[in-house]
């Protein structure tokens, strides 16, 4: 019911503002493409223009040139196919795309089986395993011998399970994945057993959840997808864990990179107001217990996302019974998703649109230098799509962004499997003349590789020096 009311309110609002958006948006879209800077390190771009489409409809893959980038361009069809949206279609509105992906009702055939995971500090997080059909009436435990890949989905940090997440679960199931949604403490019906909420970029709880999934599915590879500002948690986890993340490849749908600035400035006012209101509604359930630690009056009288985050986690909003993060700047020193970005050791795809009303202007919010210099990061940039929308007029059962992510996962897995096979063939050929070669080996060639608990080096054979 709440989804219907929210969708109806936004549709009425946008119906009133649509003529103005249509009038003033045409010129802005024509100049929306990001300017290309001179760079010592060239970037790869895949510009695909279909007949009848202008330059603003082009799709670009921005990354550092590499063998993997060339392989993705060759084998990921979604990377070189522009979003087909007629100019008169409602999907040209970024606001409507965003509302459609977040709130529009969806008769989803997917059901969920919940596992509550008790953490080391006695807190609880929830893992919702997606199943189809009547299987949801039976509580099942997936076989530990199953080789099916696991798709770990990290939704937005406000706890709302959107249409976009449900569609992603449906698409993943159809491609043979085992989708599981990570629910933070107190969110989406997860009980709050300890008076502690998860900070924006603290990956401690996610690390324990991934270890549990690895225990449940030791034979299956783990892939991760994050939605919206939930990408902050995923990037923090990948950076902090490095090559010990247990993850094969990851993707971020409409990520927010410069999170401190985003909290300070906020998205456009209708979405900012909606996010603040929704967070207050979720926290009001725990108002009494939170009153022992934070000043609830200042928390629930907050009018911005920054004020709410400060009241929950920073020293100015905490009572003396709990250690806070200190000042606002100190809080982001420990929670900035990009703080350890150079330590990420797996391929990461970021799918973004230039007209994203939540993230903001692309010139100020997209760190292009990251994608142009780091071989692990790939930016798939569209002209339209809103925030986690990416709906097209000729859309099939799978959303374009979800298709791109699943193709990316398949291509990266195939690429490294082919690299490993080529390495084994070269090794076998070298054994035929190994007599002379072995005698000239130096001691340094026999040095031990870094110890990794889940043998990540069996998946990726590159070394850190190669990625610098």
GROMACS .gro file of C-alpha atoms in nm, residues 42-392:
model
  351
   42UNK     CA    1   4.432   0.688  -2.237
   43UNK     CA    2   4.086   0.556  -2.159
   44UNK     CA    3   3.879   0.312  -2.360
   45UNK     CA    4   3.539   0.422  -2.482
   46UNK     CA    5   3.275   0.223  -2.664
   47UNK     CA    6   3.046   0.471  -2.840
   48UNK     CA    7   2.752   0.300  -3.005
   49UNK     CA    8   2.509   0.515  -3.200
   50UNK     CA    9   2.203   0.358  -3.347
   51UNK     CA   10   2.019   0.498  -3.643
   52UNK     CA   11   1.808   0.799  -3.551
   53UNK     CA   12   1.984   0.863  -3.224
   54UNK     CA   13   2.187   1.168  -3.133
   55UNK     CA   14   2.517   1.197  -2.952
   56UNK     CA   15   2.345   1.225  -2.616
   57UNK     CA   16   2.217   0.865  -2.653
   58UNK     CA   17   2.568   0.719  -2.680
   59UNK     CA   18   2.687   0.454  -2.439
   60UNK     CA   19   3.048   0.472  -2.315
   61UNK     CA   20   3.274   0.222  -2.144
   62UNK     CA   21   3.542   0.422  -1.961
   63UNK     CA   22   3.839   0.224  -1.828
   64UNK     CA   23   4.211   0.172  -1.852
   65UNK     CA   24   4.309  -0.019  -2.169
   66UNK     CA   25   4.375  -0.385  -2.094
   67UNK     CA   26   4.319  -0.733  -2.229
   68UNK     CA   27   4.016  -0.771  -2.002
   69UNK     CA   28   3.866  -0.446  -2.132
   70UNK     CA   29   3.901  -0.567  -2.491
   71UNK     CA   30   3.742  -0.897  -2.396
   72UNK     CA   31   3.446  -0.723  -2.233
   73UNK     CA   32   3.385  -0.507  -2.539
   74UNK     CA   33   3.386  -0.818  -2.756
   75UNK     CA   34   3.168  -1.046  -2.543
   76UNK     CA   35   2.931  -0.812  -2.355
   77UNK     CA   36   2.666  -0.712  -2.606
   78UNK     CA   37   2.497  -0.475  -2.362
   79UNK     CA   38   2.814  -0.265  -2.345
   80UNK     CA   39   2.778  -0.157  -2.708
   81UNK     CA   40   2.402  -0.119  -2.729
   82UNK     CA   41   2.249   0.220  -2.655
   83UNK     CA   42   1.933   0.248  -2.449
   84UNK     CA   43   1.643   0.274  -2.691
   85UNK     CA   44   1.425   0.558  -2.558
   86UNK     CA   45   1.218   0.778  -2.794
   87UNK     CA   46   1.234   1.147  -2.710
   88UNK     CA   47   0.861   1.165  -2.643
   89UNK     CA   48   0.867   0.869  -2.399
   90UNK     CA   49   0.828   0.921  -2.022
   91UNK     CA   50   1.154   0.729  -1.971
   92UNK     CA   51   1.342   1.039  -2.088
   93UNK     CA   52   1.261   1.188  -1.747
   94UNK     CA   53   1.527   1.090  -1.494
   95UNK     CA   54   1.286   1.150  -1.205
   96UNK     CA   55   1.024   0.917  -1.347
   97UNK     CA   56   1.290   0.654  -1.417
   98UNK     CA   57   1.406   0.678  -1.056
   99UNK     CA   58   1.055   0.652  -0.909
  100UNK     CA   59   0.972   0.363  -1.141
  101UNK     CA   60   1.279   0.163  -1.035
  102UNK     CA   61   1.228   0.231  -0.665
  103UNK     CA   62   0.856   0.244  -0.590
  104UNK     CA   63   0.654   0.110  -0.881
  105UNK     CA   64   0.464  -0.204  -0.769
  106UNK     CA   65   0.590  -0.530  -0.913
  107UNK     CA   66   0.415  -0.867  -0.905
  108UNK     CA   67   0.731  -1.056  -0.829
  109UNK     CA   68   0.730  -1.438  -0.849
  110UNK     CA   69   1.034  -1.448  -0.622
  111UNK     CA   70   0.998  -1.534  -0.255
  112UNK     CA   71   1.256  -1.520   0.021
  113UNK     CA   72   1.380  -1.754   0.291
  114UNK     CA   73   1.540  -1.562   0.576
  115UNK     CA   74   1.848  -1.659   0.774
  116UNK     CA   75   1.930  -1.455   1.083
  117UNK     CA   76   2.303  -1.438   1.139
  118UNK     CA   77   2.425  -1.363   1.490
  119UNK     CA   78   2.740  -1.152   1.481
  120UNK     CA   79   3.042  -1.156   1.711
  121UNK     CA   80   2.896  -0.871   1.922
  122UNK     CA   81   2.556  -1.051   1.950
  123UNK     CA   82   2.397  -0.826   1.689
  124UNK     CA   83   2.178  -0.964   1.411
  125UNK     CA   84   2.178  -0.921   1.035
  126UNK     CA   85   1.946  -1.102   0.795
  127UNK     CA   86   2.020  -1.288   0.474
  128UNK     CA   87   1.719  -1.334   0.244
  129UNK     CA   88   1.770  -1.621  -0.003
  130UNK     CA   89   1.557  -1.583  -0.316
  131UNK     CA   90   1.353  -1.880  -0.438
  132UNK     CA   91   1.079  -1.921  -0.697
  133UNK     CA   92   0.737  -2.082  -0.673
  134UNK     CA   93   0.611  -2.307  -0.398
  135UNK     CA   94   0.960  -2.368  -0.264
  136UNK     CA   95   0.919  -2.073  -0.032
  137UNK     CA   96   0.682  -2.270   0.184
  138UNK     CA   97   0.963  -2.505   0.280
  139UNK     CA   98   1.260  -2.377   0.468
  140UNK     CA   99   1.552  -2.513   0.266
  141UNK     CA  100   1.923  -2.519   0.323
  142UNK     CA  101   2.121  -2.497   0.004
  143UNK     CA  102   2.355  -2.789  -0.042
  144UNK     CA  103   2.713  -2.728   0.057
  145UNK     CA  104   2.812  -2.932  -0.250
  146UNK     CA  105   2.629  -2.703  -0.492
  147UNK     CA  106   2.850  -2.529  -0.747
  148UNK     CA  107   2.589  -2.266  -0.832
  149UNK     CA  108   2.733  -1.915  -0.804
  150UNK     CA  109   2.599  -1.691  -0.526
  151UNK     CA  110   2.486  -1.336  -0.604
  152UNK     CA  111   2.509  -1.125  -0.289
  153UNK     CA  112   2.291  -0.815  -0.324
  154UNK     CA  113   2.353  -0.510  -0.105
  155UNK     CA  114   2.050  -0.276  -0.120
  156UNK     CA  115   2.045   0.092  -0.032
  157UNK     CA  116   2.139   0.173   0.331
  158UNK     CA  117   1.787   0.297   0.407
  159UNK     CA  118   1.658  -0.061   0.405
  160UNK     CA  119   1.405  -0.027   0.124
  161UNK     CA  120   1.379  -0.334  -0.100
  162UNK     CA  121   1.304  -0.172  -0.432
  163UNK     CA  122   1.155  -0.295  -0.756
  164UNK     CA  123   1.507  -0.282  -0.896
  165UNK     CA  124   1.632  -0.534  -0.638
  166UNK     CA  125   1.337  -0.769  -0.693
  167UNK     CA  126   1.391  -0.762  -1.071
  168UNK     CA  127   1.759  -0.835  -1.018
  169UNK     CA  128   1.676  -1.139  -0.804
  170UNK     CA  129   1.441  -1.267  -1.072
  171UNK     CA  130   1.703  -1.219  -1.345
  172UNK     CA  131   1.974  -1.385  -1.137
  173UNK     CA  132   1.759  -1.690  -1.070
  174UNK     CA  133   1.690  -1.728  -1.442
  175UNK     CA  134   2.068  -1.729  -1.505
  176UNK     CA  135   2.146  -1.998  -1.247
  177UNK     CA  136   2.260  -1.779  -0.957
  178UNK     CA  137   2.159  -1.813  -0.593
  179UNK     CA  138   2.056  -1.455  -0.502
  180UNK     CA  139   2.077  -1.346  -0.140
  181UNK     CA  140   1.999  -1.000  -0.001
  182UNK     CA  141   2.206  -0.859   0.285
  183UNK     CA  142   1.990  -0.672   0.538
  184UNK     CA  143   2.165  -0.445   0.788
  185UNK     CA  144   2.082  -0.429   1.157
  186UNK     CA  145   1.725  -0.313   1.223
  187UNK     CA  146   1.640  -0.289   0.852
  188UNK     CA  147   1.372  -0.470   0.655
  189UNK     CA  148   1.232  -0.638   0.964
  190UNK     CA  149   1.567  -0.744   1.111
  191UNK     CA  150   1.551  -0.729   1.494
  192UNK     CA  151   1.778  -0.480   1.669
  193UNK     CA  152   1.935  -0.698   1.940
  194UNK     CA  153   2.212  -0.458   2.041
  195UNK     CA  154   2.201  -0.082   2.068
  196UNK     CA  155   2.428  -0.038   1.771
  197UNK     CA  156   2.358   0.066   1.414
  198UNK     CA  157   2.590   0.007   1.123
  199UNK     CA  158   2.790   0.310   1.015
  200UNK     CA  159   2.778   0.406   0.650
  201UNK     CA  160   3.112   0.257   0.543
  202UNK     CA  161   3.180   0.002   0.818
  203UNK     CA  162   3.219  -0.342   0.650
  204UNK     CA  163   3.249  -0.543   0.973
  205UNK     CA  164   2.899  -0.695   0.955
  206UNK     CA  165   2.926  -0.759   0.582
  207UNK     CA  166   3.257  -0.939   0.633
  208UNK     CA  167   3.095  -1.184   0.875
  209UNK     CA  168   2.802  -1.235   0.637
  210UNK     CA  169   3.034  -1.316   0.347
  211UNK     CA  170   3.223  -1.567   0.561
  212UNK     CA  171   2.896  -1.734   0.649
  213UNK     CA  172   2.793  -1.751   0.282
  214UNK     CA  173   3.132  -1.898   0.200
  215UNK     CA  174   3.075  -2.159   0.470
  216UNK     CA  175   2.731  -2.241   0.329
  217UNK     CA  176   2.849  -2.251  -0.033
  218UNK     CA  177   3.218  -2.346  -0.035
  219UNK     CA  178   3.206  -2.477  -0.393
  220UNK     CA  179   3.028  -2.178  -0.547
  221UNK     CA  180   3.184  -1.850  -0.651
  222UNK     CA  181   3.049  -1.532  -0.491
  223UNK     CA  182   2.953  -1.225  -0.693
  224UNK     CA  183   2.821  -0.904  -0.542
  225UNK     CA  184   2.592  -0.628  -0.667
  226UNK     CA  185   2.516  -0.309  -0.477
  227UNK     CA  186   2.239  -0.059  -0.534
  228UNK     CA  187   2.257   0.318  -0.497
  229UNK     CA  188   2.438   0.438  -0.184
  230UNK     CA  189   2.469   0.075  -0.076
  231UNK     CA  190   2.775   0.080  -0.303
  232UNK     CA  191   2.955   0.268  -0.026
  233UNK     CA  192   2.946  -0.044   0.190
  234UNK     CA  193   3.056  -0.272  -0.095
  235UNK     CA  194   3.351  -0.052  -0.197
  236UNK     CA  195   3.458  -0.019   0.167
  237UNK     CA  196   3.452  -0.397   0.204
  238UNK     CA  197   3.646  -0.464  -0.118
  239UNK     CA  198   3.908  -0.202  -0.030
  240UNK     CA  199   3.954  -0.314   0.328
  241UNK     CA  200   3.973  -0.687   0.248
  242UNK     CA  201   4.174  -0.660  -0.075
  243UNK     CA  202   4.253  -1.001  -0.222
  244UNK     CA  203   4.089  -1.174   0.077
  245UNK     CA  204   3.737  -1.059  -0.003
  246UNK     CA  205   3.607  -1.404  -0.116
  247UNK     CA  206   3.442  -1.222  -0.410
  248UNK     CA  207   3.507  -1.309  -0.775
  249UNK     CA  208   3.366  -0.991  -0.933
  250UNK     CA  209   3.141  -0.704  -0.826
  251UNK     CA  210   2.908  -0.444  -0.975
  252UNK     CA  211   2.760  -0.116  -0.851
  253UNK     CA  212   2.428   0.012  -0.989
  254UNK     CA  213   2.407   0.394  -0.975
  255UNK     CA  214   2.675   0.427  -0.705
  256UNK     CA  215   2.747   0.745  -0.511
  257UNK     CA  216   3.124   0.790  -0.488
  258UNK     CA  217   3.179   1.121  -0.305
  259UNK     CA  218   2.956   1.033  -0.013
  260UNK     CA  219   3.055   1.306   0.233
  261UNK     CA  220   2.976   1.577  -0.021
  262UNK     CA  221   2.656   1.393  -0.110
  263UNK     CA  222   2.537   1.393   0.252
  264UNK     CA  223   2.625   1.760   0.289
  265UNK     CA  224   2.455   1.880  -0.029
  266UNK     CA  225   2.191   1.609  -0.061
  267UNK     CA  226   1.998   1.505  -0.372
  268UNK     CA  227   1.727   1.721  -0.530
  269UNK     CA  228   1.465   1.829  -0.277
  270UNK     CA  229   1.178   1.583  -0.351
  271UNK     CA  230   1.410   1.284  -0.316
  272UNK     CA  231   1.595   1.437  -0.021
  273UNK     CA  232   1.268   1.491   0.164
  274UNK     CA  233   1.150   1.137   0.083
  275UNK     CA  234   1.475   0.976   0.206
  276UNK     CA  235   1.474   1.173   0.532
  277UNK     CA  236   1.109   1.088   0.598
  278UNK     CA  237   1.157   0.718   0.521
  279UNK     CA  238   1.459   0.694   0.750
  280UNK     CA  239   1.269   0.861   1.034
  281UNK     CA  240   0.982   0.615   0.992
  282UNK     CA  241   1.221   0.319   1.011
  283UNK     CA  242   1.407   0.453   1.316
  284UNK     CA  243   1.089   0.551   1.502
  285UNK     CA  244   1.034   0.183   1.579
  286UNK     CA  245   1.343   0.193   1.802
  287UNK     CA  246   1.295   0.542   1.945
  288UNK     CA  247   1.285   0.426   2.307
  289UNK     CA  248   1.600   0.215   2.299
  290UNK     CA  249   1.788   0.467   2.086
  291UNK     CA  250   1.704   0.729   2.346
  292UNK     CA  251   1.953   0.563   2.579
  293UNK     CA  252   2.238   0.654   2.346
  294UNK     CA  253   2.144   0.942   2.118
  295UNK     CA  254   1.946   1.261   2.151
  296UNK     CA  255   1.626   1.150   1.985
  297UNK     CA  256   1.485   1.500   1.985
  298UNK     CA  257   1.761   1.625   1.758
  299UNK     CA  258   1.749   1.303   1.557
  300UNK     CA  259   1.379   1.317   1.471
  301UNK     CA  260   1.376   1.694   1.426
  302UNK     CA  261   1.651   1.671   1.164
  303UNK     CA  262   1.567   1.809   0.823
  304UNK     CA  263   1.861   1.670   0.626
  305UNK     CA  264   2.048   1.345   0.575
  306UNK     CA  265   2.363   1.502   0.717
  307UNK     CA  266   2.190   1.607   1.038
  308UNK     CA  267   2.048   1.258   1.087
  309UNK     CA  268   2.385   1.090   1.024
  310UNK     CA  269   2.553   1.330   1.269
  311UNK     CA  270   2.289   1.268   1.534
  312UNK     CA  271   2.330   0.891   1.503
  313UNK     CA  272   2.705   0.849   1.478
  314UNK     CA  273   2.899   1.169   1.549
  315UNK     CA  274   3.008   1.291   1.891
  316UNK     CA  275   2.787   1.599   1.884
  317UNK     CA  276   2.478   1.383   1.871
  318UNK     CA  277   2.580   1.108   2.113
  319UNK     CA  278   2.541   1.078   2.486
  320UNK     CA  279   2.832   0.982   2.703
  321UNK     CA  280   2.734   0.613   2.727
  322UNK     CA  281   2.862   0.535   2.381
  323UNK     CA  282   3.182   0.606   2.191
  324UNK     CA  283   3.116   0.824   1.891
  325UNK     CA  284   3.314   0.886   1.575
  326UNK     CA  285   3.403   1.237   1.690
  327UNK     CA  286   3.363   1.519   1.443
  328UNK     CA  287   3.196   1.499   1.105
  329UNK     CA  288   3.535   1.497   0.931
  330UNK     CA  289   3.665   1.218   1.156
  331UNK     CA  290   3.355   1.013   1.082
  332UNK     CA  291   3.425   1.020   0.709
  333UNK     CA  292   3.791   0.939   0.753
  334UNK     CA  293   3.673   0.596   0.867
  335UNK     CA  294   3.366   0.563   0.640
  336UNK     CA  295   3.466   0.711   0.304
  337UNK     CA  296   3.414   0.430   0.048
  338UNK     CA  297   3.719   0.543  -0.151
  339UNK     CA  298   3.961   0.542   0.142
  340UNK     CA  299   4.117   0.206   0.044
  341UNK     CA  300   4.014   0.198  -0.320
  342UNK     CA  301   4.368   0.117  -0.441
  343UNK     CA  302   4.353  -0.214  -0.253
  344UNK     CA  303   4.056  -0.349  -0.451
  345UNK     CA  304   4.180  -0.666  -0.623
  346UNK     CA  305   3.883  -0.782  -0.834
  347UNK     CA  306   3.701  -0.642  -1.142
  348UNK     CA  307   3.430  -0.392  -1.049
  349UNK     CA  308   3.169  -0.261  -1.295
  350UNK     CA  309   2.989   0.067  -1.219
  351UNK     CA  310   2.672   0.138  -1.418
  352UNK     CA  311   2.579   0.508  -1.411
  353UNK     CA  312   2.364   0.755  -1.601
  354UNK     CA  313   2.452   1.117  -1.665
  355UNK     CA  314   2.104   1.236  -1.568
  356UNK     CA  315   2.104   1.069  -1.223
  357UNK     CA  316   1.895   1.301  -0.997
  358UNK     CA  317   2.019   1.135  -0.676
  359UNK     CA  318   2.394   1.134  -0.738
  360UNK     CA  319   2.408   1.481  -0.894
  361UNK     CA  320   2.600   1.638  -1.181
  362UNK     CA  321   2.843   1.390  -1.338
  363UNK     CA  322   3.125   1.645  -1.371
  364UNK     CA  323   3.144   1.677  -0.993
  365UNK     CA  324   3.037   1.331  -0.876
  366UNK     CA  325   3.207   1.080  -1.108
  367UNK     CA  326   3.578   1.012  -1.033
  368UNK     CA  327   3.684   0.954  -1.394
  369UNK     CA  328   4.049   0.943  -1.293
  370UNK     CA  329   3.977   0.625  -1.095
  371UNK     CA  330   3.848   0.441  -1.402
  372UNK     CA  331   4.118   0.575  -1.632
  373UNK     CA  332   4.406   0.468  -1.406
  374UNK     CA  333   4.288   0.157  -1.216
  375UNK     CA  334   4.254  -0.160  -1.430
  376UNK     CA  335   4.005  -0.314  -1.187
  377UNK     CA  336   3.732  -0.049  -1.238
  378UNK     CA  337   3.502  -0.013  -1.538
  379UNK     CA  338   3.246   0.266  -1.583
  380UNK     CA  339   2.948   0.197  -1.810
  381UNK     CA  340   2.801   0.543  -1.862
  382UNK     CA  341   2.465   0.614  -2.028
  383UNK     CA  342   2.304   0.944  -2.116
  384UNK     CA  343   1.966   0.849  -1.966
  385UNK     CA  344   1.837   0.604  -1.707
  386UNK     CA  345   1.788   0.802  -1.388
  387UNK     CA  346   1.893   0.645  -1.058
  388UNK     CA  347   1.870   0.264  -1.067
  389UNK     CA  348   1.609   0.291  -1.341
  390UNK     CA  349   1.755   0.211  -1.686
  391UNK     CA  350   1.413   0.118  -1.823
  392UNK     CA  351   1.385   0.108  -2.203
   0.00000   0.00000   0.00000
